[in-house]
Amino acid sequence: MNGSSAKASTTVTPTINKAARGSVRFRRIKNSIFLSGLSVFAQLYLFQPVLPLLCKEFGVTPAHSSWAVSASTMGMAAGLFIFSFKADAIPRKHLMGFAMLASAVLTLLSVFIHQFELLIAVNFVKGALLSGVTAVALAYLSEEVDGASLGLAISLYLSGNAIGGMAGRIVVMLIAGWADWRWAAAFIGTSSLILGLFFIKRLPASKHFVALPVNVGQKWQQMSSFFRQPVMVLIYFAASLLMGCFVSVYNYTGFRLESPPFSLPHYVIAGIFLMYTIGVLGTMFAGRVSDRIPPAKLIRAFIPVMAAGLLLMLIPQLPGIAAGLGIFTFSFFATHTLASRLISQEAREGKSTATSLYWLFYYAGSSFIGTGTGVILTGWGWPLFIAALLGLVLAGGILVFRAGKPSRVV
């Protein structure tokens, strides 16, 4: 479906000699990319579980404290826009390796920051650096892994994202509760530095990509061609809405659980991030099933499930909130996996540009919706907060259903 303006591509993707499931190269690719997801998402959402602690230390509101997270995701969105022009001029492995190491250094530097505004600024730059991994990881997989194994490879990468997000949040919350959030940041920064070094050593260099000078005019034409493709546009905007909803849930559920009638201690609240395990299952399930069922058809089944999970979170008992959070998380990660694969499939050329735009919308939604819904929670309470999120899911579902119409799918 790409227009003629997208014909000038800087990537070369032959259909032969790609890494197949069971090969040594495939194993090294999937393991290394999995670890990159661990590092990126442990750092990106480092401050999400300690927002209540930031409120107390810096004297800010819940909505204001969420900028510690939103700044990182805004930086990610800004970096993805830049890399949508520059990524194809840099070897994939070099870009991802540098991004992992440099972001780990900034995470370690955040330990010594005592002004909230400076913390926000550092997190913005860190997010921009982390975008160097996100901008090309899916493009790298699409170029280097054969079609029969691509669904598995993508699902493993996104599982690394989920596990990194989960483990990072749990470890940070436990360390912050027992010691201080600065010790937690030091642990995540050190771990990410080690993962970055291992990644550089183990990830195979690209075989099906040639770095060439970027023609900015051609890139604008390429981006314009994607915005003329209905499926791409619909999935971009749906990703923005659904990701904003997802981040809102995990930003503010901790505030709900630490308040009456629950009044839970930090080490119990940390358990909510174990729900990311269910998200991993959603990713793996969607990745495997999408090798047999068209993603455009499969994705439509998960939106009503997301809405059902949110409704369960209105129940004023802990089992109801836990069940709702689990269902919501499973279906969100399944939807995200399928949307990622749709974008990769639709972009016959310029895959890094297409995926960078996807992630740009994804993290823009995370930043603005993730902070904006905090104002609703603070001003009007939990029920209206959930109602607002249901509206976002409904709007995202309409876009997904339109994108999933057979007549619109290649």
CSV table of C-alpha atoms in Angstrom, one decimal:
chain,number,residue,atom,x,y,z
A,1,MET,CA,0.0,0.0,0.0
A,2,ASN,CA,3.0,2.3,0.1
A,3,GLY,CA,2.9,5.2,-2.4
A,4,SER,CA,5.5,5.9,-5.0
A,5,SER,CA,7.0,8.5,-2.8
A,6,ALA,CA,8.1,5.8,-0.4
A,7,LYS,CA,10.2,3.9,-3.0
A,8,ALA,CA,13.5,5.4,-2.0
A,9,SER,CA,14.4,3.4,1.0
A,10,THR,CA,17.7,3.0,2.8
A,11,THR,CA,17.1,-0.6,3.9
A,12,VAL,CA,17.7,-3.7,2.0
A,13,THR,CA,15.5,-6.7,3.0
A,14,PRO,CA,16.0,-9.8,0.9
A,15,THR,CA,13.6,-12.6,1.5
A,16,ILE,CA,16.4,-15.3,1.7
A,17,ASN,CA,19.1,-16.1,4.2
A,18,LYS,CA,17.2,-14.6,7.1
A,19,ALA,CA,17.5,-16.0,10.6
A,20,ALA,CA,15.1,-18.9,11.1
A,21,ARG,CA,13.7,-20.4,14.3
A,22,GLY,CA,16.1,-22.9,15.8
A,23,SER,CA,19.3,-21.3,14.3
A,24,VAL,CA,22.1,-19.9,16.4
A,25,ARG,CA,21.7,-16.5,14.8
A,26,PHE,CA,18.0,-16.4,15.6
A,27,ARG,CA,18.7,-17.4,19.2
A,28,ARG,CA,21.3,-14.7,19.6
A,29,ILE,CA,19.0,-12.1,18.0
A,30,LYS,CA,15.9,-12.9,20.1
A,31,ASN,CA,17.9,-13.1,23.4
A,32,SER,CA,19.7,-9.8,22.8
A,33,ILE,CA,16.6,-8.0,21.7
A,34,PHE,CA,14.8,-9.4,24.7
A,35,LEU,CA,17.5,-7.9,27.0
A,36,SER,CA,17.2,-4.5,25.2
A,37,GLY,CA,13.6,-4.5,26.1
A,38,LEU,CA,14.4,-5.2,29.7
A,39,SER,CA,16.8,-2.3,29.9
A,40,VAL,CA,14.7,0.3,28.1
A,41,PHE,CA,11.5,-0.2,30.0
A,42,ALA,CA,13.1,-0.6,33.4
A,43,GLN,CA,14.6,2.8,32.9
A,44,LEU,CA,11.7,4.4,31.1
A,45,TYR,CA,9.3,3.8,33.9
A,46,LEU,CA,11.7,3.9,36.8
A,47,PHE,CA,9.8,6.6,38.6
A,48,GLN,CA,6.2,5.3,38.1
A,49,PRO,CA,6.0,3.1,41.2
A,50,VAL,CA,7.5,5.9,43.4
A,51,LEU,CA,5.3,8.8,42.4
A,52,PRO,CA,3.7,9.0,45.9
A,53,LEU,CA,7.3,9.3,47.3
A,54,LEU,CA,8.1,12.0,44.9
A,55,CYS,CA,5.0,13.9,45.9
A,56,LYS,CA,6.2,13.8,49.5
A,57,GLU,CA,9.9,14.6,48.9
A,58,PHE,CA,9.3,17.4,46.3
A,59,GLY,CA,5.9,18.7,47.6
A,60,VAL,CA,4.0,18.2,44.3
A,61,THR,CA,0.6,16.9,43.4
A,62,PRO,CA,0.0,13.4,42.0
A,63,ALA,CA,-0.6,14.9,38.5
A,64,HIS,CA,2.5,17.0,38.8
A,65,SER,CA,4.6,14.1,40.0
A,66,SER,CA,3.6,12.1,36.9
A,67,TRP,CA,5.8,14.4,34.9
A,68,ALA,CA,8.7,12.3,36.2
A,69,VAL,CA,7.3,9.5,34.0
A,70,SER,CA,5.8,11.7,31.2
A,71,ALA,CA,9.1,13.6,30.7
A,72,SER,CA,10.8,10.3,29.8
A,73,THR,CA,8.0,9.3,27.4
A,74,MET,CA,7.9,12.8,25.9
A,75,GLY,CA,11.7,12.5,25.4
A,76,MET,CA,11.0,9.1,23.8
A,77,ALA,CA,8.5,10.6,21.4
A,78,ALA,CA,10.8,13.5,20.5
A,79,GLY,CA,13.7,11.1,19.9
A,80,LEU,CA,11.6,8.9,17.8
A,81,PHE,CA,10.7,11.8,15.5
A,82,ILE,CA,14.4,12.6,15.1
A,83,PHE,CA,15.3,9.0,14.5
A,84,SER,CA,12.6,8.6,11.9
A,85,PHE,CA,14.9,10.8,9.8
A,86,LYS,CA,18.3,9.6,11.0
A,87,ALA,CA,18.0,5.9,12.0
A,88,ASP,CA,18.5,4.6,8.5
A,89,ALA,CA,21.9,6.3,8.3
A,90,ILE,CA,23.3,4.5,11.3
A,91,PRO,CA,24.0,0.8,11.7
A,92,ARG,CA,21.3,-0.8,13.8
A,93,LYS,CA,23.5,-2.4,16.3
A,94,HIS,CA,25.6,0.7,16.9
A,95,LEU,CA,22.6,2.9,17.5
A,96,MET,CA,20.9,0.5,19.9
A,97,GLY,CA,24.1,-0.2,21.8
A,98,PHE,CA,25.0,3.5,22.3
A,99,ALA,CA,21.4,4.3,23.4
A,100,MET,CA,21.5,1.6,26.0
A,101,LEU,CA,24.8,2.7,27.5
A,102,ALA,CA,24.2,6.5,27.4
A,103,SER,CA,20.7,6.2,29.0
A,104,ALA,CA,22.2,4.0,31.8
A,105,VAL,CA,24.7,6.7,32.6
A,106,LEU,CA,21.8,9.3,32.9
A,107,THR,CA,19.9,7.0,35.1
A,108,LEU,CA,22.9,6.8,37.5
A,109,LEU,CA,23.2,10.6,37.4
A,110,SER,CA,19.5,11.0,38.5
A,111,VAL,CA,20.6,9.6,41.9
A,112,PHE,CA,22.3,12.9,42.7
A,113,ILE,CA,19.5,15.2,41.7
A,114,HIS,CA,17.6,17.2,44.3
A,115,GLN,CA,15.4,19.5,42.2
A,116,PHE,CA,12.3,18.2,40.6
A,117,GLU,CA,12.5,20.4,37.5
A,118,LEU,CA,16.1,19.1,36.9
A,119,LEU,CA,14.9,15.5,37.4
A,120,ILE,CA,12.3,16.1,34.7
A,121,ALA,CA,14.9,17.5,32.3
A,122,VAL,CA,17.2,14.6,32.8
A,123,ASN,CA,14.4,12.1,32.3
A,124,PHE,CA,13.4,13.9,29.0
A,125,VAL,CA,17.0,13.5,27.7
A,126,LYS,CA,17.1,9.9,28.9
A,127,GLY,CA,13.9,9.1,27.1
A,128,ALA,CA,15.3,10.6,23.9
A,129,LEU,CA,18.3,8.4,24.2
A,130,LEU,CA,16.2,5.3,24.8
A,131,SER,CA,14.3,6.0,21.6
A,132,GLY,CA,17.5,4.9,19.8
A,133,VAL,CA,16.6,1.3,20.7
A,134,THR,CA,12.9,1.6,20.2
A,135,ALA,CA,13.2,3.3,16.8
A,136,VAL,CA,14.9,0.4,15.1
A,137,ALA,CA,14.4,-2.7,17.1
A,138,LEU,CA,11.2,-3.8,15.2
A,139,ALA,CA,12.8,-2.8,11.9
A,140,TYR,CA,15.9,-4.9,12.8
A,141,LEU,CA,13.7,-7.9,13.5
A,142,SER,CA,11.7,-7.5,10.3
A,143,GLU,CA,14.9,-7.2,8.3
A,144,GLU,CA,16.9,-10.1,9.9
A,145,VAL,CA,14.2,-12.7,10.9
A,146,ASP,CA,12.3,-14.8,8.4
A,147,GLY,CA,8.6,-14.3,8.0
A,148,ALA,CA,7.6,-17.6,9.7
A,149,SER,CA,9.5,-16.7,12.8
A,150,LEU,CA,8.8,-13.0,12.9
A,151,GLY,CA,5.7,-13.2,15.1
A,152,LEU,CA,7.7,-15.1,17.8
A,153,ALA,CA,10.6,-12.7,17.6
A,154,ILE,CA,8.4,-9.6,17.9
A,155,SER,CA,6.5,-11.2,20.8
A,156,LEU,CA,9.8,-12.0,22.6
A,157,TYR,CA,10.9,-8.4,22.2
A,158,LEU,CA,7.7,-7.0,23.5
A,159,SER,CA,7.8,-9.6,26.3
A,160,GLY,CA,11.2,-8.1,27.3
A,161,ASN,CA,9.5,-4.7,27.4
A,162,ALA,CA,6.8,-6.1,29.7
A,163,ILE,CA,9.2,-8.0,31.9
A,164,GLY,CA,11.6,-5.1,32.1
A,165,GLY,CA,8.7,-2.8,33.0
A,166,MET,CA,7.4,-5.2,35.6
A,167,ALA,CA,10.7,-6.2,37.2
A,168,GLY,CA,12.0,-2.6,37.2
A,169,ARG,CA,8.8,-1.3,38.9
A,170,ILE,CA,8.7,-4.0,41.6
A,171,VAL,CA,12.4,-3.8,42.4
A,172,VAL,CA,12.3,0.0,42.5
A,173,MET,CA,9.2,0.1,44.8
A,174,LEU,CA,10.7,-2.5,47.2
A,175,ILE,CA,14.1,-0.8,47.4
A,176,ALA,CA,12.5,2.7,47.7
A,177,GLY,CA,10.2,1.5,50.4
A,178,TRP,CA,13.0,-0.1,52.5
A,179,ALA,CA,15.7,2.4,51.7
A,180,ASP,CA,15.2,5.3,49.3
A,181,TRP,CA,14.3,5.9,45.6
A,182,ARG,CA,17.8,7.0,44.9
A,183,TRP,CA,19.2,3.6,45.8
A,184,ALA,CA,16.6,2.1,43.5
A,185,ALA,CA,17.7,4.4,40.7
A,186,ALA,CA,21.3,3.3,41.3
A,187,PHE,CA,20.4,-0.3,41.0
A,188,ILE,CA,18.5,0.1,37.8
A,189,GLY,CA,21.2,2.3,36.3
A,190,THR,CA,23.9,-0.2,37.1
A,191,SER,CA,21.9,-3.2,35.9
A,192,SER,CA,21.1,-1.4,32.6
A,193,LEU,CA,24.8,-0.6,32.1
A,194,ILE,CA,25.6,-4.3,32.4
A,195,LEU,CA,22.8,-5.2,30.0
A,196,GLY,CA,24.1,-2.7,27.5
A,197,LEU,CA,27.6,-4.2,27.5
A,198,PHE,CA,26.2,-7.7,27.1
A,199,PHE,CA,23.9,-6.5,24.2
A,200,ILE,CA,26.8,-5.0,22.3
A,201,LYS,CA,28.8,-8.2,22.7
A,202,ARG,CA,26.0,-10.7,21.7
A,203,LEU,CA,23.7,-9.0,19.1
A,204,PRO,CA,24.6,-10.1,15.5
A,205,ALA,CA,25.3,-7.2,13.1
A,206,SER,CA,22.7,-6.6,10.4
A,207,LYS,CA,23.0,-8.7,7.2
A,208,HIS,CA,20.0,-7.2,5.4
A,209,PHE,CA,20.5,-3.5,6.1
A,210,VAL,CA,22.8,-0.9,4.4
A,211,ALA,CA,23.3,2.4,6.1
A,212,LEU,CA,23.2,5.2,3.6
A,213,PRO,CA,23.0,9.0,3.8
A,214,VAL,CA,19.6,10.2,4.5
A,215,ASN,CA,17.7,12.4,2.1
A,216,VAL,CA,15.4,14.5,4.3
A,217,GLY,CA,13.1,15.4,1.4
A,218,GLN,CA,12.6,11.7,0.6
A,219,LYS,CA,12.0,11.0,4.3
A,220,TRP,CA,9.3,13.6,4.4
A,221,GLN,CA,7.7,12.0,1.3
A,222,GLN,CA,8.0,8.6,2.9
A,223,MET,CA,6.3,9.8,6.1
A,224,SER,CA,3.6,11.5,4.0
A,225,SER,CA,3.0,8.3,2.2
A,226,PHE,CA,2.3,6.5,5.5
A,227,PHE,CA,-0.2,9.1,6.5
A,228,ARG,CA,-2.0,8.5,3.3
A,229,GLN,CA,-2.5,4.8,4.2
A,230,PRO,CA,-5.7,4.4,6.2
A,231,VAL,CA,-4.5,1.3,8.2
A,232,MET,CA,-1.3,3.1,9.3
A,233,VAL,CA,-3.1,6.3,10.4
A,234,LEU,CA,-5.8,4.4,12.3
A,235,ILE,CA,-3.4,2.2,14.1
A,236,TYR,CA,-1.1,5.2,15.0
A,237,PHE,CA,-4.0,7.1,16.7
A,238,ALA,CA,-5.4,4.0,18.3
A,239,ALA,CA,-2.0,3.2,19.8
A,240,SER,CA,-1.8,6.8,21.2
A,241,LEU,CA,-5.2,6.4,23.0
A,242,LEU,CA,-4.7,2.9,24.3
A,243,MET,CA,-1.2,3.5,25.6
A,244,GLY,CA,-2.4,6.7,27.3
A,245,CYS,CA,-5.0,4.7,29.0
A,246,PHE,CA,-2.6,1.9,30.0
A,247,VAL,CA,0.0,4.3,31.5
A,248,SER,CA,-2.8,6.1,33.4
A,249,VAL,CA,-3.9,2.9,35.1
A,250,TYR,CA,-0.4,2.1,36.3
A,251,ASN,CA,0.5,5.7,37.2
A,252,TYR,CA,-2.4,6.1,39.6
A,253,THR,CA,-3.6,2.7,40.8
A,254,GLY,CA,-0.9,3.0,43.5
A,255,PHE,CA,-2.5,6.2,44.8
A,256,ARG,CA,-5.9,4.4,44.9
A,257,LEU,CA,-4.5,1.4,46.9
A,258,GLU,CA,-2.6,3.5,49.4
A,259,SER,CA,-5.7,5.4,50.3
A,260,PRO,CA,-8.8,4.3,52.3
A,261,PRO,CA,-10.5,1.8,52.2
A,262,PHE,CA,-7.4,-0.2,51.2
A,263,SER,CA,-4.5,1.7,52.9
A,264,LEU,CA,-2.0,-0.9,51.7
A,265,PRO,CA,1.7,-0.7,52.5
A,266,HIS,CA,4.3,-0.2,49.7
A,267,TYR,CA,5.4,-3.9,49.6
A,268,VAL,CA,1.9,-5.0,48.9
A,269,ILE,CA,1.2,-2.3,46.3
A,270,ALA,CA,4.4,-3.4,44.5
A,271,GLY,CA,2.5,-6.6,43.8
A,272,ILE,CA,0.3,-4.9,41.3
A,273,PHE,CA,3.2,-4.8,38.9
A,274,LEU,CA,3.3,-8.6,38.9
A,275,MET,CA,0.3,-8.2,36.6
A,276,TYR,CA,2.9,-7.5,33.9
A,277,THR,CA,3.5,-11.3,33.9
A,278,ILE,CA,0.0,-11.6,32.6
A,279,GLY,CA,0.9,-8.9,30.0
A,280,VAL,CA,3.8,-11.2,28.9
A,281,LEU,CA,1.3,-14.0,28.4
A,282,GLY,CA,-0.9,-11.7,26.3
A,283,THR,CA,2.1,-10.7,24.2
A,284,MET,CA,3.2,-14.3,23.7
A,285,PHE,CA,-0.4,-15.5,22.9
A,286,ALA,CA,-1.0,-12.8,20.4
A,287,GLY,CA,2.4,-13.3,18.8
A,288,ARG,CA,1.9,-17.0,18.2
A,289,VAL,CA,-1.7,-16.8,17.2
A,290,SER,CA,-1.0,-14.0,14.7
A,291,ASP,CA,1.2,-16.4,12.8
A,292,ARG,CA,-2.0,-18.3,11.9
A,293,ILE,CA,-4.8,-15.6,12.1
A,294,PRO,CA,-4.4,-12.2,10.4
A,295,PRO,CA,-3.5,-9.6,13.0
A,296,ALA,CA,-6.0,-7.1,11.5
A,297,LYS,CA,-8.8,-9.6,12.4
A,298,LEU,CA,-7.4,-10.8,15.7
A,299,ILE,CA,-6.8,-7.3,17.2
A,300,ARG,CA,-10.5,-6.5,17.2
A,301,ALA,CA,-11.3,-9.2,19.8
A,302,PHE,CA,-9.2,-7.6,22.5
A,303,ILE,CA,-10.7,-4.1,22.8
A,304,PRO,CA,-14.0,-5.2,24.6
A,305,VAL,CA,-11.8,-7.2,26.9
A,306,MET,CA,-9.8,-4.1,27.9
A,307,ALA,CA,-13.1,-2.3,28.6
A,308,ALA,CA,-14.3,-5.2,30.8
A,309,GLY,CA,-11.1,-5.1,32.8
A,310,LEU,CA,-11.5,-1.3,33.5
A,311,LEU,CA,-15.1,-1.9,34.6
A,312,LEU,CA,-14.0,-4.5,37.1
A,313,MET,CA,-11.6,-1.9,38.6
A,314,LEU,CA,-14.6,0.1,39.8
A,315,ILE,CA,-15.4,-2.7,42.3
A,316,PRO,CA,-14.4,-1.3,45.7
A,317,GLN,CA,-12.8,-4.6,46.8
A,318,LEU,CA,-9.2,-5.7,46.2
A,319,PRO,CA,-10.0,-8.9,44.4
A,320,GLY,CA,-12.1,-6.9,41.9
A,321,ILE,CA,-9.4,-4.4,41.2
A,322,ALA,CA,-6.8,-7.2,40.9
A,323,ALA,CA,-8.9,-9.2,38.4
A,324,GLY,CA,-9.7,-6.1,36.4
A,325,LEU,CA,-6.1,-5.0,36.2
A,326,GLY,CA,-5.0,-8.5,35.1
A,327,ILE,CA,-7.6,-8.7,32.3
A,328,PHE,CA,-6.9,-5.1,31.2
A,329,THR,CA,-3.1,-5.8,31.1
A,330,PHE,CA,-3.4,-9.1,29.2
A,331,SER,CA,-5.6,-7.5,26.5
A,332,PHE,CA,-3.6,-4.3,26.2
A,333,PHE,CA,-0.3,-6.2,25.6
A,334,ALA,CA,-2.0,-8.5,23.1
A,335,THR,CA,-3.4,-5.4,21.2
A,336,HIS,CA,0.0,-3.7,21.3
A,337,THR,CA,1.7,-6.8,19.9
A,338,LEU,CA,-0.8,-7.1,17.0
A,339,ALA,CA,-0.7,-3.4,16.2
A,340,SER,CA,3.1,-3.5,16.1
A,341,ARG,CA,3.0,-6.4,13.6
A,342,LEU,CA,0.4,-4.7,11.5
A,343,ILE,CA,2.6,-1.6,11.1
A,344,SER,CA,5.6,-3.8,10.3
A,345,GLN,CA,3.6,-5.7,7.6
A,346,GLU,CA,2.0,-2.5,6.1
A,347,ALA,CA,5.4,-0.8,5.7
A,348,ARG,CA,6.8,-2.7,2.8
A,349,GLU,CA,9.6,-0.1,2.6
A,350,GLY,CA,11.0,2.4,5.2
A,351,LYS,CA,10.2,0.1,8.1
A,352,SER,CA,12.2,2.1,10.6
A,353,THR,CA,10.3,5.2,9.7
A,354,ALA,CA,7.0,3.5,10.0
A,355,THR,CA,7.8,1.9,13.4
A,356,SER,CA,9.3,5.2,14.6
A,357,LEU,CA,6.1,7.0,13.8
A,358,TYR,CA,4.1,4.2,15.6
A,359,TRP,CA,6.2,4.6,18.7
A,360,LEU,CA,6.0,8.4,18.5
A,361,PHE,CA,2.2,8.3,18.7
A,362,TYR,CA,2.4,5.6,21.3
A,363,TYR,CA,4.6,7.7,23.7
A,364,ALA,CA,2.9,11.0,22.9
A,365,GLY,CA,-0.3,9.4,24.2
A,366,SER,CA,1.5,8.0,27.2
A,367,SER,CA,2.9,11.5,28.0
A,368,PHE,CA,-0.2,13.7,27.6
A,369,ILE,CA,-2.9,11.3,28.6
A,370,GLY,CA,-0.9,9.8,31.4
A,371,THR,CA,-0.6,13.3,33.0
A,372,GLY,CA,-4.0,14.7,32.0
A,373,THR,CA,-6.0,11.8,33.6
A,374,GLY,CA,-4.2,12.6,36.9
A,375,VAL,CA,-6.0,15.9,36.9
A,376,ILE,CA,-9.3,14.0,36.6
A,377,LEU,CA,-8.4,11.7,39.4
A,378,THR,CA,-7.3,14.5,41.7
A,379,GLY,CA,-10.4,16.7,41.0
A,380,TRP,CA,-13.2,14.2,40.6
A,381,GLY,CA,-12.1,10.8,42.0
A,382,TRP,CA,-11.7,7.2,41.0
A,383,PRO,CA,-15.1,6.5,39.3
A,384,LEU,CA,-14.8,9.4,36.9
A,385,PHE,CA,-11.2,8.6,36.3
A,386,ILE,CA,-12.2,5.1,35.2
A,387,ALA,CA,-15.0,6.5,33.1
A,388,ALA,CA,-12.6,8.7,31.2
A,389,LEU,CA,-10.3,5.7,30.5
A,390,LEU,CA,-13.3,3.8,29.2
A,391,GLY,CA,-14.0,6.6,26.8
A,392,LEU,CA,-10.4,6.4,25.6
A,393,VAL,CA,-10.7,2.6,25.1
A,394,LEU,CA,-14.0,3.1,23.2
A,395,ALA,CA,-12.4,5.7,20.9
A,396,GLY,CA,-9.3,3.5,20.3
A,397,GLY,CA,-11.6,0.5,19.6
A,398,ILE,CA,-13.5,2.4,16.9
A,399,LEU,CA,-10.2,3.1,15.2
A,400,VAL,CA,-9.0,-0.5,15.5
A,401,PHE,CA,-12.3,-1.8,14.1
A,402,ARG,CA,-12.0,0.4,11.1
A,403,ALA,CA,-8.4,-0.6,10.6
A,404,GLY,CA,-9.4,-4.2,10.9
A,405,LYS,CA,-11.9,-4.2,8.0
A,406,PRO,CA,-10.8,-6.7,5.4
A,407,SER,CA,-11.1,-4.2,2.6
A,408,ARG,CA,-8.4,-2.1,4.2
A,409,VAL,CA,-5.9,-4.7,4.8
A,410,VAL,CA,-3.1,-6.0,2.5
